Amino acid sequence: MLKEWGTVVERVYRFIEENKEMYIEWLQNLCRQPSVSIENRGIEEAAHLVKMYLQDIGAKANLIETKGHPIVYGKIHEEKERTLSFYNHYDVQPEHPMEMWDCDPFAAEIKEGKLVARGAADNKGALMARICAVHAYQKVYGQLPINIKFIIEGEEESGSKQIKELARTQPELFKADLCIWENGIKNEDGSFELKLGNKGILYVQLVAKGANVDLHSSNGAIIENPAWRLIWALNTLKNANEEILIDGFYDQVQKPNEVEKQILEKMEFEEEETLNRLGLKNFVLNLKGTELKEKLMFQPTCTICGIHSGYTGEGSKTVLPSEARVKIDFRLVPNQVPKEILQLLREHLDRHGFSDIEIIAREGSYAAKTDPGHPLVMKVIEATKKLHGIEPRIIIMNPGSGPMYNLCQQLGIPAVGFGVGNPDSRKHAPNENIFIRDYVEGIKMAATVIHDLA
């Protein structure tokens, strides 16, 4: 039976190898189209380009217009028993700072086996790999063994507000037996990373205000500085032991269960390689081993993303700023509710004498988690082994965030993510990249899952 399986899927693998230059060109074409969601730059063009690729593989595709950016929705209905959905996004982060790039971020150049482009890893590489997998399978066998849905949004990098609303109002569009989530990496040992969930997020901006205009810094003797006030407020949120000091913040946080502990212990994490790559000597609190992995996957965070106040340009300008702002994200774990955390933050600031500090908050996202023992998740795990005989690395909860809960767990759909990135893909940073070989392997992986799910 295994030999028969190998014969069937090997034909698809051969087709992918024979046509990989065409598939690479398709990806370059998509990466050359800017699609920066927070700047509304190139969004419509990118959405239409993705729609065209879906139509080229026979999908019934359309753009779902929203109050924000359009959602590209495609469906290939083969009247089969099972339905697989692919969730991806066509929007990308801004490319700044430009001076840190080794090449044009939208030229999609290939250097030393790597495709360098904004969006290559997050998330156009994985998106196009799935389209190519469907194309290859169809070319070899004429039709797919399962039904396929493509759900591709244009606001993942800015909060996924519209697709969450669509899942609430039209949940039937998302109905599937299994959802393959947006992305993941291939490790240096050749193993795929399989993500079974992700953390939630609450993103806030704190604003402290002083005088109604910037002043000469000599006034600092008698006029309160909002930058100092903001720093004092920040000092109440977290201590040097990495503990978040907001009352009630940890009340709903659960420790990993026995199955999750076993997966954590088995999960390889290249600590030394990661530290060397980042130019660091140690992780926070000098954590190592299972403790480090547990903190990364199962503990919430409070991270200062950026601070702005006064003059930060070249040279000196003696100024007392009239305003100070800080952007913070809280990565949340299952059972933590973004609105409740926001209320706890407000109460905390008020209790510490900072009721004057304004909080500007986004809606936030819930954390999501899929049972690793789900039968269809097990099929994806087996598919990764069949490709190269290497055990995948199971990530119970990706430290990043996204709308997985709204699109999957809330609707009773198990989800597992894999992709074409690498440990140094530099997502959201200059010189974002993927290896060409990983992209080709990602196409094969998606084709294997399509085949095995039948």
mmCIF file of C-alpha atoms in Angstrom, residues 33-388:
data_model
loop_
_atom_site.group_PDB
_atom_site.id
_atom_site.type_symbol
_atom_site.label_atom_id
_atom_site.label_comp_id
_atom_site.label_asym_id
_atom_site.label_seq_id
_atom_site.Cartn_x
_atom_site.Cartn_y
_atom_site.Cartn_z
ATOM 1 C CA GLN A 33 3.530 43.700 -6.307
ATOM 2 C CA PRO A 34 3.648 45.880 -3.158
ATOM 3 C CA SER A 35 0.716 45.255 -0.805
ATOM 4 C CA VAL A 36 1.316 47.196 2.399
ATOM 5 C CA SER A 37 -1.960 47.082 4.315
ATOM 6 C CA ILE A 38 -1.339 49.801 6.908
ATOM 7 C CA GLU A 39 -0.454 52.230 4.102
ATOM 8 C CA ASN A 40 -3.163 50.994 1.699
ATOM 9 C CA ARG A 41 -0.460 50.681 -0.942
ATOM 10 C CA GLY A 42 -0.905 48.238 -3.815
ATOM 11 C CA ILE A 43 -3.708 46.386 -2.044
ATOM 12 C CA GLU A 44 -6.283 46.321 -4.851
ATOM 13 C CA GLU A 45 -3.668 45.293 -7.411
ATOM 14 C CA ALA A 46 -2.401 42.459 -5.198
ATOM 15 C CA ALA A 47 -5.920 41.198 -4.492
ATOM 16 C CA HIS A 48 -6.730 41.041 -8.209
ATOM 17 C CA LEU A 49 -3.425 39.285 -8.908
ATOM 18 C CA VAL A 50 -4.163 36.588 -6.321
ATOM 19 C CA LYS A 51 -7.680 36.204 -7.717
ATOM 20 C CA MET A 52 -6.190 35.682 -11.178
ATOM 21 C CA TYR A 53 -3.917 32.899 -9.933
ATOM 22 C CA LEU A 54 -6.874 31.175 -8.254
ATOM 23 C CA GLN A 55 -8.900 31.388 -11.443
ATOM 24 C CA ASP A 56 -5.963 29.956 -13.384
ATOM 25 C CA ILE A 57 -6.186 26.753 -11.283
ATOM 26 C CA GLY A 58 -9.925 26.471 -11.860
ATOM 27 C CA ALA A 59 -11.160 27.968 -8.624
ATOM 28 C CA LYS A 60 -14.399 29.884 -8.513
ATOM 29 C CA ALA A 61 -12.820 33.046 -7.135
ATOM 30 C CA ASN A 62 -14.131 36.441 -6.176
ATOM 31 C CA LEU A 63 -13.239 39.484 -4.111
ATOM 32 C CA ILE A 64 -15.374 39.966 -1.028
ATOM 33 C CA GLU A 65 -15.562 43.702 -0.500
ATOM 34 C CA THR A 66 -15.387 44.888 3.111
ATOM 35 C CA LYS A 67 -15.172 48.165 4.999
ATOM 36 C CA GLY A 68 -11.417 47.668 4.734
ATOM 37 C CA HIS A 69 -9.343 45.670 2.269
ATOM 38 C CA PRO A 70 -10.930 42.990 0.074
ATOM 39 C CA ILE A 71 -10.809 39.300 0.978
ATOM 40 C CA VAL A 72 -9.948 36.927 -1.870
ATOM 41 C CA TYR A 73 -12.152 33.852 -1.641
ATOM 42 C CA GLY A 74 -11.766 30.824 -3.883
ATOM 43 C CA LYS A 75 -13.410 27.425 -3.993
ATOM 44 C CA ILE A 76 -12.782 24.242 -5.947
ATOM 45 C CA HIS A 77 -15.729 21.922 -5.334
ATOM 46 C CA GLU A 78 -15.100 18.386 -6.547
ATOM 47 C CA GLU A 79 -18.127 16.860 -4.738
ATOM 48 C CA LYS A 80 -15.728 14.971 -2.491
ATOM 49 C CA GLU A 81 -16.271 13.863 1.094
ATOM 50 C CA ARG A 82 -13.685 16.129 2.693
ATOM 51 C CA THR A 83 -12.971 19.842 2.428
ATOM 52 C CA LEU A 84 -9.592 21.438 3.145
ATOM 53 C CA SER A 85 -9.241 25.191 3.574
ATOM 54 C CA PHE A 86 -6.093 27.261 3.188
ATOM 55 C CA TYR A 87 -5.863 30.507 5.164
ATOM 56 C CA ASN A 88 -3.284 33.038 3.970
ATOM 57 C CA HIS A 89 -2.857 36.775 3.550
ATOM 58 C CA TYR A 90 -1.609 38.850 0.635
ATOM 59 C CA ASP A 91 -0.746 41.972 2.637
ATOM 60 C CA VAL A 92 2.745 42.677 3.956
ATOM 61 C CA GLN A 93 4.530 44.884 6.450
ATOM 62 C CA PRO A 94 6.114 48.206 5.372
ATOM 63 C CA GLU A 95 9.629 47.785 4.009
ATOM 64 C CA HIS A 96 11.234 50.509 6.173
ATOM 65 C CA PRO A 97 14.065 51.114 6.953
ATOM 66 C CA MET A 98 15.059 51.005 3.285
ATOM 67 C CA GLU A 99 18.759 51.590 3.961
ATOM 68 C CA MET A 100 18.997 48.231 5.739
ATOM 69 C CA TRP A 101 18.024 46.225 2.646
ATOM 70 C CA ASP A 102 20.696 44.678 0.436
ATOM 71 C CA CYS A 103 18.403 45.031 -2.587
ATOM 72 C CA ASP A 104 15.068 46.527 -3.613
ATOM 73 C CA PRO A 105 12.478 44.916 -1.296
ATOM 74 C CA PHE A 106 10.035 44.529 -4.182
ATOM 75 C CA ALA A 107 12.488 43.332 -6.839
ATOM 76 C CA ALA A 108 12.219 39.694 -5.661
ATOM 77 C CA GLU A 109 15.849 38.953 -6.497
ATOM 78 C CA ILE A 110 17.337 35.498 -6.010
ATOM 79 C CA LYS A 111 20.718 35.573 -4.272
ATOM 80 C CA GLU A 112 22.673 32.470 -3.271
ATOM 81 C CA GLY A 113 19.595 30.274 -3.371
ATOM 82 C CA LYS A 114 17.394 32.739 -1.491
ATOM 83 C CA LEU A 115 14.483 34.810 -2.742
ATOM 84 C CA VAL A 116 14.796 38.195 -0.996
ATOM 85 C CA ALA A 117 11.615 40.272 -0.913
ATOM 86 C CA ARG A 118 9.127 41.851 1.440
ATOM 87 C CA GLY A 119 6.414 39.236 1.912
ATOM 88 C CA ALA A 120 8.472 36.276 0.673
ATOM 89 C CA ALA A 121 8.175 34.510 4.034
ATOM 90 C CA ASP A 122 5.189 36.382 5.451
ATOM 91 C CA ASN A 123 3.103 35.255 3.672
ATOM 92 C CA LYS A 124 3.294 35.157 -0.117
ATOM 93 C CA GLY A 125 5.658 32.178 -0.269
ATOM 94 C CA ALA A 126 3.287 29.854 1.587
ATOM 95 C CA LEU A 127 0.277 31.275 -0.263
ATOM 96 C CA MET A 128 1.768 30.634 -3.678
ATOM 97 C CA ALA A 129 3.116 27.200 -2.648
ATOM 98 C CA ARG A 130 -0.457 26.080 -1.989
ATOM 99 C CA ILE A 131 -1.736 27.432 -5.290
ATOM 100 C CA CYS A 132 1.123 25.662 -7.070
ATOM 101 C CA ALA A 133 0.399 22.394 -5.221
ATOM 102 C CA VAL A 134 -3.201 22.427 -6.435
ATOM 103 C CA HIS A 135 -2.008 23.237 -9.963
ATOM 104 C CA ALA A 136 0.495 20.369 -9.972
ATOM 105 C CA TYR A 137 -1.979 17.826 -8.618
ATOM 106 C CA GLN A 138 -4.563 18.821 -11.213
ATOM 107 C CA LYS A 139 -2.080 18.620 -14.070
ATOM 108 C CA VAL A 140 -1.065 15.093 -13.067
ATOM 109 C CA TYR A 141 -4.484 13.650 -12.140
ATOM 110 C CA GLY A 142 -7.038 15.947 -13.746
ATOM 111 C CA GLN A 143 -8.941 16.686 -10.547
ATOM 112 C CA LEU A 144 -8.399 16.944 -6.822
ATOM 113 C CA PRO A 145 -9.295 14.159 -4.371
ATOM 114 C CA ILE A 146 -10.875 16.681 -1.959
ATOM 115 C CA ASN A 147 -12.681 20.020 -2.029
ATOM 116 C CA ILE A 148 -10.505 23.101 -1.516
ATOM 117 C CA LYS A 149 -11.229 26.564 -0.155
ATOM 118 C CA PHE A 150 -8.839 29.503 -0.298
ATOM 119 C CA ILE A 151 -9.388 32.257 2.301
ATOM 120 C CA ILE A 152 -6.900 35.059 1.664
ATOM 121 C CA GLU A 153 -7.190 38.354 3.503
ATOM 122 C CA GLY A 154 -5.530 41.735 3.095
ATOM 123 C CA GLU A 155 -5.426 42.952 6.697
ATOM 124 C CA GLU A 156 -3.512 40.306 8.661
ATOM 125 C CA GLU A 157 -0.680 42.753 9.269
ATOM 126 C CA SER A 158 -3.115 45.344 10.627
ATOM 127 C CA GLY A 159 -5.423 43.319 12.874
ATOM 128 C CA SER A 160 -7.633 41.117 10.609
ATOM 129 C CA LYS A 161 -10.723 43.101 11.614
ATOM 130 C CA GLN A 162 -12.736 42.466 8.440
ATOM 131 C CA ILE A 163 -12.160 38.725 8.189
ATOM 132 C CA LYS A 164 -13.141 38.290 11.843
ATOM 133 C CA GLU A 165 -16.393 40.076 11.063
ATOM 134 C CA LEU A 166 -16.930 37.861 8.012
ATOM 135 C CA ALA A 167 -16.430 34.729 10.132
ATOM 136 C CA ARG A 168 -19.039 36.078 12.549
ATOM 137 C CA THR A 169 -21.651 36.965 9.922
ATOM 138 C CA GLN A 170 -21.021 34.273 7.268
ATOM 139 C CA PRO A 171 -19.447 31.276 9.042
ATOM 140 C CA GLU A 172 -20.535 28.916 6.248
ATOM 141 C CA LEU A 173 -17.818 30.389 4.016
ATOM 142 C CA PHE A 174 -15.184 28.933 6.362
ATOM 143 C CA LYS A 175 -16.719 25.499 6.883
ATOM 144 C CA ALA A 176 -14.081 22.788 6.357
ATOM 145 C CA ASP A 177 -12.822 19.563 7.879
ATOM 146 C CA LEU A 178 -9.350 21.027 8.397
ATOM 147 C CA CYS A 179 -7.695 24.408 7.904
ATOM 148 C CA ILE A 180 -4.056 24.736 6.905
ATOM 149 C CA TRP A 181 -2.926 27.957 8.573
ATOM 150 C CA GLU A 182 -0.781 30.623 7.011
ATOM 151 C CA ASN A 183 2.861 29.761 7.565
ATOM 152 C CA GLY A 184 5.733 28.167 9.415
ATOM 153 C CA ILE A 185 9.386 27.359 8.877
ATOM 154 C CA LYS A 186 11.573 24.540 7.681
ATOM 155 C CA ASN A 187 14.322 23.907 10.182
ATOM 156 C CA GLU A 188 18.005 23.487 9.406
ATOM 157 C CA ASP A 189 17.710 19.709 9.876
ATOM 158 C CA GLY A 190 15.075 19.551 7.130
ATOM 159 C CA SER A 191 12.096 19.107 9.444
ATOM 160 C CA PHE A 192 8.889 21.056 9.001
ATOM 161 C CA GLU A 193 7.512 23.098 11.859
ATOM 162 C CA LEU A 194 3.822 22.342 12.414
ATOM 163 C CA LYS A 195 1.909 24.997 14.357
ATOM 164 C CA LEU A 196 -1.289 23.931 16.112
ATOM 165 C CA GLY A 197 -2.266 27.300 17.519
ATOM 166 C CA ASN A 198 -1.163 30.822 18.242
ATOM 167 C CA LYS A 199 -1.193 33.369 21.017
ATOM 168 C CA GLY A 200 -3.797 36.075 21.201
ATOM 169 C CA ILE A 201 -2.945 39.753 21.231
ATOM 170 C CA LEU A 202 -4.001 43.063 22.701
ATOM 171 C CA TYR A 203 -2.261 46.049 21.086
ATOM 172 C CA VAL A 204 -2.477 49.390 22.876
ATOM 173 C CA GLN A 205 -1.041 52.873 22.710
ATOM 174 C CA LEU A 206 -0.544 54.853 25.904
ATOM 175 C CA VAL A 207 -0.548 58.633 25.606
ATOM 176 C CA ALA A 208 0.687 61.090 28.239
ATOM 177 C CA LYS A 209 0.077 64.796 27.652
ATOM 178 C CA GLY A 210 1.603 67.893 29.215
ATOM 179 C CA ALA A 211 1.531 71.509 28.058
ATOM 180 C CA ASN A 212 -0.401 72.336 24.895
ATOM 181 C CA VAL A 213 2.847 73.020 23.026
ATOM 182 C CA ASP A 214 6.495 71.879 23.137
ATOM 183 C CA LEU A 215 8.532 74.127 25.428
ATOM 184 C CA HIS A 216 12.151 75.117 25.952
ATOM 185 C CA SER A 217 13.716 72.478 28.221
ATOM 186 C CA SER A 218 14.572 75.122 30.811
ATOM 187 C CA ASN A 219 10.898 74.897 31.779
ATOM 188 C CA GLY A 220 11.569 71.371 33.025
ATOM 189 C CA ALA A 221 12.235 72.890 36.440
ATOM 190 C CA ILE A 222 8.540 73.752 36.909
ATOM 191 C CA ILE A 223 6.542 72.008 34.109
ATOM 192 C CA GLU A 224 5.883 68.270 34.255
ATOM 193 C CA ASN A 225 7.452 66.271 31.424
ATOM 194 C CA PRO A 226 4.979 63.761 29.888
ATOM 195 C CA ALA A 227 7.876 61.572 28.746
ATOM 196 C CA TRP A 228 8.969 61.051 32.353
ATOM 197 C CA ARG A 229 5.343 60.488 33.365
ATOM 198 C CA LEU A 230 4.984 57.793 30.735
ATOM 199 C CA ILE A 231 8.222 56.110 31.852
ATOM 200 C CA TRP A 232 7.035 56.084 35.464
ATOM 201 C CA ALA A 233 3.769 54.482 34.358
ATOM 202 C CA LEU A 234 5.634 51.869 32.313
ATOM 203 C CA ASN A 235 7.759 50.990 35.345
ATOM 204 C CA THR A 236 4.598 49.811 37.117
ATOM 205 C CA LEU A 237 3.704 47.285 34.401
ATOM 206 C CA LYS A 238 6.624 44.866 34.582
ATOM 207 C CA ASN A 239 9.584 44.076 36.826
ATOM 208 C CA ALA A 240 13.137 42.889 36.181
ATOM 209 C CA ASN A 241 12.057 39.262 36.721
ATOM 210 C CA GLU A 242 9.865 39.496 33.589
ATOM 211 C CA GLU A 243 6.714 39.431 35.717
ATOM 212 C CA ILE A 244 3.736 41.480 34.545
ATOM 213 C CA LEU A 245 2.457 43.402 37.572
ATOM 214 C CA ILE A 246 -1.134 44.082 36.514
ATOM 215 C CA ASP A 247 -3.462 42.635 39.167
ATOM 216 C CA GLY A 248 -5.407 39.665 37.797
ATOM 217 C CA PHE A 249 -3.338 39.421 34.621
ATOM 218 C CA TYR A 250 -2.317 35.804 35.228
ATOM 219 C CA ASP A 251 -5.617 34.590 36.731
ATOM 220 C CA GLN A 252 -6.698 32.669 33.599
ATOM 221 C CA VAL A 253 -3.249 31.431 32.539
ATOM 222 C CA GLN A 254 -2.971 27.635 32.530
ATOM 223 C CA LYS A 255 0.170 25.544 32.656
ATOM 224 C CA PRO A 256 0.690 22.994 29.842
ATOM 225 C CA ASN A 257 -1.007 19.625 30.361
ATOM 226 C CA GLU A 258 0.884 16.326 30.334
ATOM 227 C CA VAL A 259 0.611 15.797 26.558
ATOM 228 C CA GLU A 260 1.785 19.351 25.931
ATOM 229 C CA LYS A 261 4.675 18.909 28.364
ATOM 230 C CA GLN A 262 5.803 15.810 26.477
ATOM 231 C CA ILE A 263 5.683 17.679 23.168
ATOM 232 C CA LEU A 264 7.647 20.574 24.706
ATOM 233 C CA GLU A 265 10.338 18.248 26.008
ATOM 234 C CA LYS A 266 10.696 16.532 22.612
ATOM 235 C CA MET A 267 10.701 19.811 20.689
ATOM 236 C CA GLU A 268 14.168 20.843 19.566
ATOM 237 C CA PHE A 269 15.075 24.493 19.918
ATOM 238 C CA GLU A 270 18.481 25.612 18.683
ATOM 239 C CA GLU A 271 19.350 27.830 21.615
ATOM 240 C CA GLU A 272 23.005 28.485 20.806
ATOM 241 C CA GLU A 273 22.350 28.957 17.090
ATOM 242 C CA THR A 274 19.547 31.407 17.847
ATOM 243 C CA LEU A 275 21.654 33.427 20.279
ATOM 244 C CA ASN A 276 24.593 33.530 17.855
ATOM 245 C CA ARG A 277 22.367 34.603 14.986
ATOM 246 C CA LEU A 278 20.942 37.439 17.083
ATOM 247 C CA GLY A 279 24.260 38.477 18.598
ATOM 248 C CA LEU A 280 23.074 37.763 22.145
ATOM 249 C CA LYS A 281 24.701 36.033 25.116
ATOM 250 C CA ASN A 282 21.583 34.637 26.775
ATOM 251 C CA PHE A 283 17.773 34.604 26.820
ATOM 252 C CA VAL A 284 15.797 36.451 29.502
ATOM 253 C CA LEU A 285 16.459 35.255 33.047
ATOM 254 C CA ASN A 286 19.118 32.940 31.594
ATOM 255 C CA LEU A 287 16.357 30.432 30.808
ATOM 256 C CA LYS A 288 17.254 27.216 29.001
ATOM 257 C CA GLY A 289 15.691 23.945 27.931
ATOM 258 C CA THR A 290 12.056 23.152 28.695
ATOM 259 C CA GLU A 291 11.634 26.240 30.909
ATOM 260 C CA LEU A 292 12.651 28.455 27.989
ATOM 261 C CA LYS A 293 10.295 26.700 25.573
ATOM 262 C CA GLU A 294 7.425 26.834 28.043
ATOM 263 C CA LYS A 295 7.859 30.582 28.504
ATOM 264 C CA LEU A 296 7.986 31.113 24.750
ATOM 265 C CA MET A 297 4.886 29.039 23.986
ATOM 266 C CA PHE A 298 2.693 29.166 27.089
ATOM 267 C CA GLN A 299 3.366 32.444 28.895
ATOM 268 C CA PRO A 300 1.812 35.835 28.054
ATOM 269 C CA THR A 301 3.984 38.871 27.370
ATOM 270 C CA CYS A 302 4.049 42.652 27.713
ATOM 271 C CA THR A 303 6.341 44.162 25.074
ATOM 272 C CA ILE A 304 7.193 47.789 24.384
ATOM 273 C CA CYS A 305 7.114 48.057 20.592
ATOM 274 C CA GLY A 306 8.091 51.702 20.283
ATOM 275 C CA ILE A 307 8.301 55.006 22.166
ATOM 276 C CA HIS A 308 8.059 58.507 20.747
ATOM 277 C CA SER A 309 8.357 61.910 22.390
ATOM 278 C CA GLY A 310 9.998 65.246 21.715
ATOM 279 C CA TYR A 311 12.990 65.593 19.412
ATOM 280 C CA THR A 312 14.854 62.491 18.185
ATOM 281 C CA GLY A 313 16.647 63.862 15.106
ATOM 282 C CA GLU A 314 20.298 64.673 14.489
ATOM 283 C CA GLY A 315 22.128 67.042 16.803
ATOM 284 C CA SER A 316 20.686 68.634 19.916
ATOM 285 C CA LYS A 317 17.394 70.404 20.437
ATOM 286 C CA THR A 318 16.646 71.292 24.041
ATOM 287 C CA VAL A 319 12.932 70.688 24.216
ATOM 288 C CA LEU A 320 10.353 69.795 26.840
ATOM 289 C CA PRO A 321 7.865 67.675 24.875
ATOM 290 C CA SER A 322 4.143 68.286 25.125
ATOM 291 C CA GLU A 323 3.270 64.640 24.562
ATOM 292 C CA ALA A 324 4.707 61.142 24.879
ATOM 293 C CA ARG A 325 3.399 57.926 23.310
ATOM 294 C CA VAL A 326 4.298 54.266 23.651
ATOM 295 C CA LYS A 327 2.977 51.272 21.730
ATOM 296 C CA ILE A 328 2.690 47.995 23.633
ATOM 297 C CA ASP A 329 1.545 44.532 22.677
ATOM 298 C CA PHE A 330 0.331 41.919 25.123
ATOM 299 C CA ARG A 331 0.627 38.387 23.717
ATOM 300 C CA LEU A 332 -2.131 36.375 25.370
ATOM 301 C CA VAL A 333 -2.667 32.673 25.997
ATOM 302 C CA PRO A 334 -5.896 30.616 25.987
ATOM 303 C CA ASN A 335 -8.635 31.858 28.345
ATOM 304 C CA GLN A 336 -7.215 35.395 28.477
ATOM 305 C CA VAL A 337 -9.824 37.739 26.976
ATOM 306 C CA PRO A 338 -8.438 40.878 25.271
ATOM 307 C CA LYS A 339 -11.256 43.136 26.532
ATOM 308 C CA GLU A 340 -10.759 41.904 30.086
ATOM 309 C CA ILE A 341 -7.003 42.498 29.921
ATOM 310 C CA LEU A 342 -7.682 46.013 28.615
ATOM 311 C CA GLN A 343 -9.956 46.703 31.583
ATOM 312 C CA LEU A 344 -7.325 45.353 33.997
ATOM 313 C CA LEU A 345 -4.753 47.682 32.406
ATOM 314 C CA ARG A 346 -7.047 50.692 32.831
ATOM 315 C CA GLU A 347 -7.705 49.812 36.466
ATOM 316 C CA HIS A 348 -3.992 49.281 37.086
ATOM 317 C CA LEU A 349 -3.008 52.696 35.726
ATOM 318 C CA ASP A 350 -5.803 54.402 37.656
ATOM 319 C CA ARG A 351 -4.815 52.633 40.880
ATOM 320 C CA HIS A 352 -1.197 53.806 40.493
ATOM 321 C CA GLY A 353 -2.151 57.440 39.941
ATOM 322 C CA PHE A 354 -2.030 57.498 36.138
ATOM 323 C CA SER A 355 -5.702 58.030 35.339
ATOM 324 C CA ASP A 356 -4.652 60.900 33.051
ATOM 325 C CA ILE A 357 -2.840 58.535 30.671
ATOM 326 C CA GLU A 358 -5.028 57.741 27.688
ATOM 327 C CA ILE A 359 -5.293 54.191 26.309
ATOM 328 C CA ILE A 360 -5.953 53.718 22.603
ATOM 329 C CA ALA A 361 -6.641 50.049 21.896
ATOM 330 C CA ARG A 362 -7.348 47.774 18.960
ATOM 331 C CA GLU A 363 -9.954 45.022 19.193
ATOM 332 C CA GLY A 364 -7.431 42.255 19.901
ATOM 333 C CA SER A 365 -7.458 38.521 19.119
ATOM 334 C CA TYR A 366 -8.070 35.415 21.203
ATOM 335 C CA ALA A 367 -5.442 32.714 21.553
ATOM 336 C CA ALA A 368 -6.117 29.481 19.654
ATOM 337 C CA LYS A 369 -5.120 25.876 20.212
ATOM 338 C CA THR A 370 -5.823 22.626 18.327
ATOM 339 C CA ASP A 371 -5.664 19.148 19.854
ATOM 340 C CA PRO A 372 -2.470 17.437 18.566
ATOM 341 C CA GLY A 373 -4.326 14.114 18.734
ATOM 342 C CA HIS A 374 -7.059 15.138 16.280
ATOM 343 C CA PRO A 375 -7.219 12.483 13.496
ATOM 344 C CA LEU A 376 -6.779 14.993 10.658
ATOM 345 C CA VAL A 377 -3.906 16.729 12.436
ATOM 346 C CA MET A 378 -2.293 13.303 12.736
ATOM 347 C CA LYS A 379 -2.637 12.924 8.961
ATOM 348 C CA VAL A 380 -0.679 16.150 8.420
ATOM 349 C CA ILE A 381 1.984 14.936 10.863
ATOM 350 C CA GLU A 382 2.254 11.681 8.903
ATOM 351 C CA ALA A 383 2.431 13.598 5.607
ATOM 352 C CA THR A 384 5.532 15.461 6.771
ATOM 353 C CA LYS A 385 7.218 12.154 7.584
ATOM 354 C CA LYS A 386 6.386 10.708 4.166
ATOM 355 C CA LEU A 387 8.012 13.594 2.325
ATOM 356 C CA HIS A 388 11.527 13.002 3.668
#
